[in-house]
Amino acid sequence: MSTEEKRNVIDVSKFRDPRLRFYPTAENSYSLFYDETNNIRKLALTETGLNQDALDCFVLGGVAMKPGTVLRDIAQLKHELRIQPNAPEMKLKHVAWGTYEKVLSSPRLSIFLEWLLESPLYIHFCNFSVLNMSIVDLVDSILAEKSFGELAPYHIELKNELHSIVRQDPLSYFKLMRTFDYPNVAHERTEEFVRVVRGYLFSKVQGFRNLFAMTFFDMLADAAKETKLVFLVDNEPDTLIGSFHGVFLSRLATFKNAQHVFDEEPHIERELRRFQLMDGSRELTFRFANSKLEPGIEVSDVLCGLLGKHFSFLEKNTIDQLEVVKAGFSAKQLSNLNLLAELIDKSNEECPAFLLNLAPLDSGLKNAWFVDDEEYPDENRY
């Protein structure tokens, strides 16, 4: 960007989550190191469905340190993980590989997670459900209508019902979307669009699993008569997600007093440099660094890779499937899962804002059951 180009000024106080007032530690001047996983950069509709084969969750996260804390020397960690001295940097493949279940069975993963627990570190992440964020504008558009205002408090539950159906066969759903130039539905076709979408979704269910499922279909029936789909018109056709830079901006705003160190990613850096983030008269700062020169980013790489597999695995499997898988876990798999739970609990106790899960309600419930053994509600079973 040339110096002559004017950056967009953003007052971060305008879009910080109001709940942060309950998390005073979010104001601390932590040092946050980041990496990312499953950054597909852009998700778009094509003649055959999508430009991406997998709809894995995008995760941005890493490790956080309090002011004055020094990162432990990772040379000993690399030695314990038997990483060759000539390896340019530590990555998940040096610790574990394969499916999520296989990753959890790795003895090296135990070494890595125990090292994190023993270090003066916390983990932080934003899990972004790519599928969910590609479809929820339908519900948001309907609820934006004044006549549907009474349903607005239940937007999370209603979006969850849409996701619970679409996730069973996303490709088929997006093929239908493309026939309407989604997410740029022509004004004169909005009634047809809602009616056809409702018919498609209804054909995929064998009954209403809960009250919100019934409400969802009733809402679509009413919306076909009167909605304008304000968020699904005048957009770029076929583009579901244009960039993930908004996730980065959100984390910068959440931890406005922190030192942010991102892994080098030219595309994201160009996007972020378009903005001037202001907290009053103070400009927020951040930097991008070569992971080979930043041990904090190296550690974050392994952690993000693990979390990406974790959240994608939970989203793509039903609770019934997860129950079967977990029942067959070995002692090592259960041990590593418990270590991950300890890390999450440790970080949550320090600052709940460290952990952000932008995923459908079902995914959050599955995560709570899978990691913390919380009871899974029957009304959310498929």
Coordinates of C-alpha atoms in Angstrom, one line a residue:
M1 CA 0.0 0.0 0.0
S2 CA 1.4 3.4 -0.9
T3 CA 1.7 6.1 1.7
E4 CA -0.8 8.2 -0.3
E5 CA -3.6 5.6 0.1
K6 CA -6.0 6.4 2.9
R7 CA -6.6 3.7 5.5
N8 CA -10.0 3.0 6.9
V9 CA -10.1 4.2 10.5
I10 CA -11.9 1.9 12.9
D11 CA -12.7 2.7 16.5
V12 CA -12.3 -0.7 18.2
S13 CA -14.6 0.3 21.0
K14 CA -17.5 0.3 18.6
F15 CA -17.3 -3.4 17.8
R16 CA -15.7 -5.0 20.9
D17 CA -18.0 -7.6 22.5
P18 CA -20.0 -5.9 25.3
R19 CA -19.4 -9.0 27.4
L20 CA -15.7 -8.1 27.7
R21 CA -16.6 -5.7 30.6
F22 CA -17.0 -8.9 32.6
Y23 CA -13.5 -10.1 31.7
P24 CA -11.1 -7.4 33.1
T25 CA -8.1 -9.5 32.2
A26 CA -8.8 -8.9 28.5
E27 CA -7.4 -5.4 29.1
N28 CA -4.0 -6.8 30.1
S29 CA -1.0 -6.2 27.9
Y30 CA -0.4 -9.9 27.0
S31 CA 2.0 -11.0 24.4
L32 CA 0.0 -13.1 21.9
F33 CA 1.6 -15.3 19.3
Y34 CA -0.5 -16.6 16.4
D35 CA -0.6 -19.2 13.7
E36 CA -3.6 -20.3 11.6
T37 CA -4.8 -23.5 10.1
N38 CA -7.3 -24.3 7.2
N39 CA -7.0 -20.8 5.8
I40 CA -8.7 -21.4 2.4
R41 CA -8.6 -17.6 1.8
K42 CA -11.8 -17.7 -0.2
L43 CA -14.9 -19.9 -0.4
A44 CA -16.9 -19.7 -3.6
L45 CA -19.6 -21.5 -5.4
T46 CA -18.7 -23.2 -8.7
E47 CA -20.6 -25.2 -11.3
T48 CA -19.8 -28.4 -9.4
G49 CA -20.5 -27.0 -5.9
L50 CA -17.5 -25.4 -4.2
N51 CA -14.0 -24.3 -4.9
Q52 CA -12.8 -26.3 -1.9
D53 CA -13.1 -30.0 -1.2
A54 CA -13.2 -29.8 2.6
L55 CA -15.1 -27.4 4.8
D56 CA -12.7 -27.7 7.8
C57 CA -12.9 -25.1 10.6
F58 CA -10.5 -22.1 10.3
V59 CA -8.6 -21.6 13.5
L60 CA -6.5 -18.6 14.4
G61 CA -4.7 -18.9 17.7
G62 CA -1.6 -19.8 19.6
V63 CA 0.0 -19.0 23.0
A64 CA -0.3 -16.0 25.3
M65 CA 2.1 -14.7 27.9
K66 CA 1.7 -12.2 30.7
P67 CA 3.9 -9.1 30.8
G68 CA 7.4 -10.0 31.9
T69 CA 7.0 -13.7 31.1
V70 CA 9.8 -15.3 29.1
L71 CA 9.0 -18.2 26.8
R72 CA 10.8 -21.4 27.8
D73 CA 13.6 -22.5 25.6
I74 CA 12.0 -24.9 23.0
A75 CA 15.3 -26.5 22.1
Q76 CA 14.8 -29.1 24.9
L77 CA 11.2 -29.6 23.8
K78 CA 12.4 -30.3 20.2
H79 CA 15.0 -32.7 21.6
E80 CA 12.3 -34.6 23.6
L81 CA 10.1 -34.7 20.5
R82 CA 13.1 -36.1 18.5
I83 CA 12.9 -33.4 15.9
Q84 CA 16.0 -33.4 13.7
P85 CA 18.3 -30.5 14.4
N86 CA 18.2 -29.6 10.7
A87 CA 14.4 -29.2 10.7
P88 CA 13.8 -25.5 9.9
E89 CA 10.9 -25.2 12.4
M90 CA 8.6 -27.3 14.6
K91 CA 5.2 -28.2 13.0
L92 CA 2.4 -30.5 13.9
K93 CA 3.7 -33.2 11.5
H94 CA 6.7 -33.5 13.9
V95 CA 4.4 -34.3 16.8
A96 CA 1.5 -36.2 15.3
W97 CA -0.1 -36.8 11.9
G98 CA -3.1 -38.4 10.3
T99 CA -6.7 -38.3 11.4
Y100 CA -7.7 -36.6 14.7
E101 CA -8.2 -39.9 16.4
K102 CA -4.6 -40.9 15.3
V103 CA -3.2 -37.6 16.4
L104 CA -4.7 -38.1 19.9
S105 CA -2.9 -41.5 20.1
S106 CA 0.6 -39.9 19.7
P107 CA 3.0 -40.1 22.7
R108 CA 4.8 -37.1 21.3
L109 CA 1.5 -35.1 21.6
S110 CA 1.6 -35.9 25.3
I111 CA 5.1 -34.4 25.6
F112 CA 4.0 -31.3 23.8
L113 CA 0.8 -30.8 25.8
E114 CA 2.6 -31.4 29.1
W115 CA 5.3 -28.9 28.1
L116 CA 2.6 -26.3 27.5
L117 CA 0.9 -27.0 30.9
E118 CA 4.2 -26.7 32.7
S119 CA 5.0 -23.4 31.0
P120 CA 3.9 -20.0 32.1
L121 CA 1.7 -19.9 29.0
Y122 CA -2.0 -19.8 28.1
I123 CA -3.6 -20.9 24.9
H124 CA -5.9 -18.7 22.9
F125 CA -8.0 -19.3 19.8
C126 CA -10.8 -18.3 17.6
N127 CA -12.6 -21.3 16.0
F128 CA -14.4 -20.2 12.9
S129 CA -17.0 -22.6 11.3
V130 CA -16.6 -22.0 7.6
L131 CA -19.8 -23.9 6.8
N132 CA -21.9 -22.1 9.4
M133 CA -20.7 -18.6 8.3
S134 CA -21.5 -19.5 4.7
I135 CA -25.2 -20.1 5.3
V136 CA -26.4 -18.1 8.3
D137 CA -27.2 -14.9 6.3
L138 CA -30.5 -16.5 5.4
V139 CA -31.7 -16.5 9.0
D140 CA -30.1 -13.1 9.7
S141 CA -31.9 -11.6 6.7
I142 CA -35.3 -12.9 7.8
L143 CA -34.8 -11.8 11.4
A144 CA -33.9 -8.3 10.2
E145 CA -37.5 -7.9 9.1
K146 CA -39.6 -6.1 11.7
S147 CA -42.3 -8.7 11.5
F148 CA -39.9 -11.4 12.7
G149 CA -38.5 -9.4 15.6
E150 CA -40.0 -11.7 18.3
L151 CA -37.8 -14.5 17.0
A152 CA -34.6 -12.4 17.2
P153 CA -33.7 -13.6 20.7
Y154 CA -33.5 -17.2 19.3
H155 CA -31.3 -16.5 16.4
I156 CA -28.6 -18.9 17.6
E157 CA -31.0 -21.8 17.9
L158 CA -32.6 -21.0 14.5
K159 CA -29.2 -20.8 12.8
N160 CA -28.3 -24.1 14.5
E161 CA -31.3 -25.8 13.0
L162 CA -30.3 -24.7 9.5
H163 CA -26.7 -25.9 10.0
S164 CA -27.9 -29.2 11.4
I165 CA -29.6 -30.0 8.1
V166 CA -27.1 -28.5 5.7
R167 CA -24.0 -30.2 7.3
Q168 CA -25.4 -33.6 6.3
D169 CA -24.9 -32.8 2.6
P170 CA -23.3 -29.3 2.1
L171 CA -22.4 -29.9 -1.6
S172 CA -26.0 -30.6 -2.6
Y173 CA -27.2 -27.5 -0.7
F174 CA -24.7 -25.2 -2.4
K175 CA -25.5 -26.5 -5.8
L176 CA -29.0 -25.3 -5.2
M177 CA -27.7 -22.0 -3.9
R178 CA -25.9 -21.4 -7.2
T179 CA -29.1 -21.6 -9.2
F180 CA -30.1 -18.4 -7.4
D181 CA -26.7 -16.7 -7.7
Y182 CA -26.4 -16.9 -3.9
P183 CA -25.4 -14.8 -2.0
N184 CA -26.8 -12.3 -4.5
V185 CA -30.4 -13.4 -4.9
A186 CA -32.3 -11.2 -7.3
H187 CA -34.9 -9.0 -5.7
E188 CA -37.7 -10.5 -7.8
R189 CA -36.7 -14.1 -6.9
T190 CA -36.6 -13.8 -3.1
E191 CA -40.0 -15.4 -2.6
E192 CA -39.1 -18.2 -4.9
F193 CA -35.8 -18.6 -3.2
V194 CA -37.2 -19.0 0.3
R195 CA -39.9 -21.3 -0.9
V196 CA -37.5 -23.6 -2.8
V197 CA -34.9 -23.6 0.1
R198 CA -37.7 -24.5 2.5
G199 CA -38.8 -27.4 0.3
Y200 CA -35.2 -28.7 0.0
L201 CA -34.5 -28.5 3.7
F202 CA -37.8 -30.1 4.6
S203 CA -37.1 -33.0 2.3
K204 CA -33.9 -33.7 4.3
V205 CA -35.6 -34.2 7.7
Q206 CA -37.7 -37.0 9.0
G207 CA -39.3 -35.0 11.7
F208 CA -38.8 -32.1 14.0
R209 CA -36.2 -32.9 16.6
N210 CA -37.2 -29.9 18.9
L211 CA -39.4 -26.8 19.1
F212 CA -36.8 -24.7 17.3
A213 CA -36.8 -27.0 14.3
M214 CA -40.5 -26.5 14.0
T215 CA -40.2 -22.8 14.5
F216 CA -37.5 -22.6 11.8
F217 CA -39.7 -24.2 9.1
D218 CA -42.7 -22.0 10.2
M219 CA -40.4 -19.0 9.9
L220 CA -39.4 -19.9 6.4
A221 CA -43.0 -20.5 5.3
D222 CA -43.9 -17.0 6.6
A223 CA -40.8 -15.4 5.1
A224 CA -41.5 -16.6 1.6
K225 CA -44.5 -14.2 1.6
E226 CA -42.8 -11.0 3.0
T227 CA -39.1 -11.0 3.4
K228 CA -36.6 -8.9 1.4
L229 CA -33.5 -10.9 2.3
V230 CA -31.5 -7.7 3.1
F231 CA -28.2 -9.6 3.5
L232 CA -28.5 -11.7 0.4
V233 CA -28.9 -9.0 -2.2
D234 CA -26.4 -6.7 -3.9
N235 CA -23.5 -9.0 -3.0
E236 CA -20.8 -10.5 -5.2
P237 CA -22.4 -13.6 -6.8
D238 CA -20.9 -17.0 -5.8
T239 CA -18.6 -15.6 -3.1
L240 CA -19.4 -17.1 0.3
I241 CA -16.3 -15.9 2.2
G242 CA -14.0 -13.4 0.6
S243 CA -11.3 -13.3 3.4
F244 CA -10.7 -14.2 7.0
H245 CA -9.2 -10.8 7.9
G246 CA -12.3 -10.0 10.0
V247 CA -11.2 -12.8 12.4
F248 CA -7.8 -11.1 12.8
L249 CA -9.4 -7.7 13.3
S250 CA -11.7 -9.1 16.0
R251 CA -8.8 -10.5 18.0
L252 CA -6.9 -7.3 17.7
A253 CA -9.9 -5.4 19.1
T254 CA -10.6 -7.9 21.8
F255 CA -7.0 -7.6 23.2
K256 CA -6.5 -4.0 22.4
N257 CA -3.6 -3.6 24.9
A258 CA -1.7 -6.8 23.8
Q259 CA 1.4 -7.3 21.7
H260 CA 0.2 -9.3 18.7
V261 CA 2.7 -11.3 16.7
F262 CA 1.2 -13.1 13.6
D263 CA 2.9 -15.6 11.3
E264 CA 3.8 -14.2 8.0
E265 CA 0.8 -14.3 5.6
P266 CA 1.1 -11.7 2.8
H267 CA -2.6 -11.8 1.8
I268 CA -3.8 -11.2 5.4
E269 CA -1.1 -8.5 6.0
R270 CA -2.2 -6.6 2.9
E271 CA -5.8 -6.8 4.2
L272 CA -5.0 -5.6 7.7
R273 CA -2.8 -2.7 6.5
R274 CA -5.9 -1.2 4.9
F275 CA -7.2 -0.4 8.4
Q276 CA -6.1 2.0 11.1
L277 CA -7.4 0.6 14.4
M278 CA -7.8 3.2 17.0
D279 CA -8.5 3.0 20.8
G280 CA -9.3 6.6 21.4
S281 CA -6.2 8.6 20.2
R282 CA -3.9 5.5 20.4
E283 CA -3.4 3.3 17.3
L284 CA -3.2 -0.4 17.9
T285 CA -0.1 -2.1 16.6
F286 CA 0.8 -5.6 15.5
R287 CA 3.5 -7.3 13.5
F288 CA 4.0 -10.2 11.2
A289 CA 7.1 -12.4 11.8
N290 CA 9.0 -15.3 10.3
S291 CA 8.0 -18.4 12.3
K292 CA 11.5 -19.7 12.0
L293 CA 12.7 -16.7 14.1
E294 CA 9.8 -16.7 16.6
P295 CA 9.6 -19.7 18.9
G296 CA 6.1 -18.5 20.1
I297 CA 4.8 -18.9 16.5
E298 CA 6.4 -22.4 16.2
V299 CA 4.6 -23.5 19.3
S300 CA 1.4 -21.9 18.0
D301 CA 1.7 -23.8 14.7
V302 CA 1.5 -27.2 16.5
L303 CA -1.3 -26.0 18.7
C304 CA -3.4 -24.6 15.9
G305 CA -3.0 -27.7 13.8
L306 CA -4.3 -29.8 16.7
L307 CA -7.2 -27.4 17.3
G308 CA -8.2 -27.3 13.7
K309 CA -8.4 -31.1 13.6
H310 CA -10.3 -31.1 16.9
F311 CA -13.0 -28.6 15.9
S312 CA -13.4 -30.0 12.4
F313 CA -13.8 -33.5 13.7
L314 CA -16.5 -32.4 16.1
E315 CA -18.5 -30.4 13.6
K316 CA -18.5 -33.1 10.9
N317 CA -19.7 -35.9 13.2
T318 CA -23.0 -36.4 15.0
I319 CA -23.1 -36.9 18.7
D320 CA -24.0 -40.5 18.1
Q321 CA -20.9 -41.0 16.0
L322 CA -18.8 -39.3 18.5
E323 CA -20.1 -41.5 21.3
V324 CA -19.0 -44.6 19.4
V325 CA -15.6 -43.1 18.6
K326 CA -14.8 -42.0 22.2
A327 CA -16.0 -45.3 23.6
G328 CA -13.2 -46.9 21.7
F329 CA -10.5 -44.5 22.7
S330 CA -7.3 -45.9 24.1
A331 CA -5.8 -44.8 27.4
K332 CA -3.3 -42.6 25.5
Q333 CA -6.1 -40.9 23.5
L334 CA -8.1 -40.2 26.6
S335 CA -5.0 -38.9 28.4
N336 CA -4.2 -36.5 25.6
L337 CA -7.8 -35.3 25.5
N338 CA -7.6 -34.7 29.2
L339 CA -4.4 -32.7 28.8
L340 CA -6.1 -30.6 26.2
A341 CA -9.0 -30.0 28.5
E342 CA -6.6 -28.9 31.3
L343 CA -5.0 -26.4 28.9
I344 CA -8.4 -25.0 28.0
D345 CA -9.5 -24.8 31.6
K346 CA -6.2 -23.1 32.6
S347 CA -6.6 -20.5 29.9
N348 CA -10.3 -19.9 30.6
E349 CA -9.6 -19.2 34.3
E350 CA -7.0 -16.6 33.3
C351 CA -9.2 -14.9 30.6
P352 CA -12.4 -16.4 29.1
A353 CA -11.9 -14.1 26.1
F354 CA -8.9 -16.2 25.1
L355 CA -11.4 -18.9 23.8
L356 CA -13.8 -17.9 21.1
N357 CA -15.9 -20.5 19.3
L358 CA -17.7 -19.1 16.3
A359 CA -19.5 -22.3 15.6
P360 CA -23.1 -23.5 15.6
L361 CA -24.7 -24.4 18.9
D362 CA -24.5 -28.2 18.2
S363 CA -20.8 -27.9 17.8
G364 CA -20.4 -26.2 21.1
L365 CA -22.5 -28.8 22.9
K366 CA -20.5 -31.6 21.3
N367 CA -17.3 -29.9 22.4
A368 CA -18.6 -29.6 26.0
W369 CA -19.5 -33.3 26.0
F370 CA -16.4 -34.5 24.2
V371 CA -13.9 -32.5 26.3
D372 CA -15.6 -31.9 29.6
D373 CA -18.0 -34.8 29.8
E374 CA -21.0 -32.5 30.1
E375 CA -24.4 -34.1 29.3
Y376 CA -25.5 -33.7 25.7
P377 CA -29.2 -32.6 25.4
D378 CA -31.5 -35.1 23.7
E379 CA -33.3 -32.4 21.7
N380 CA -30.1 -31.6 19.9
R381 CA -29.5 -35.2 18.6
Y382 CA -30.0 -35.8 14.9

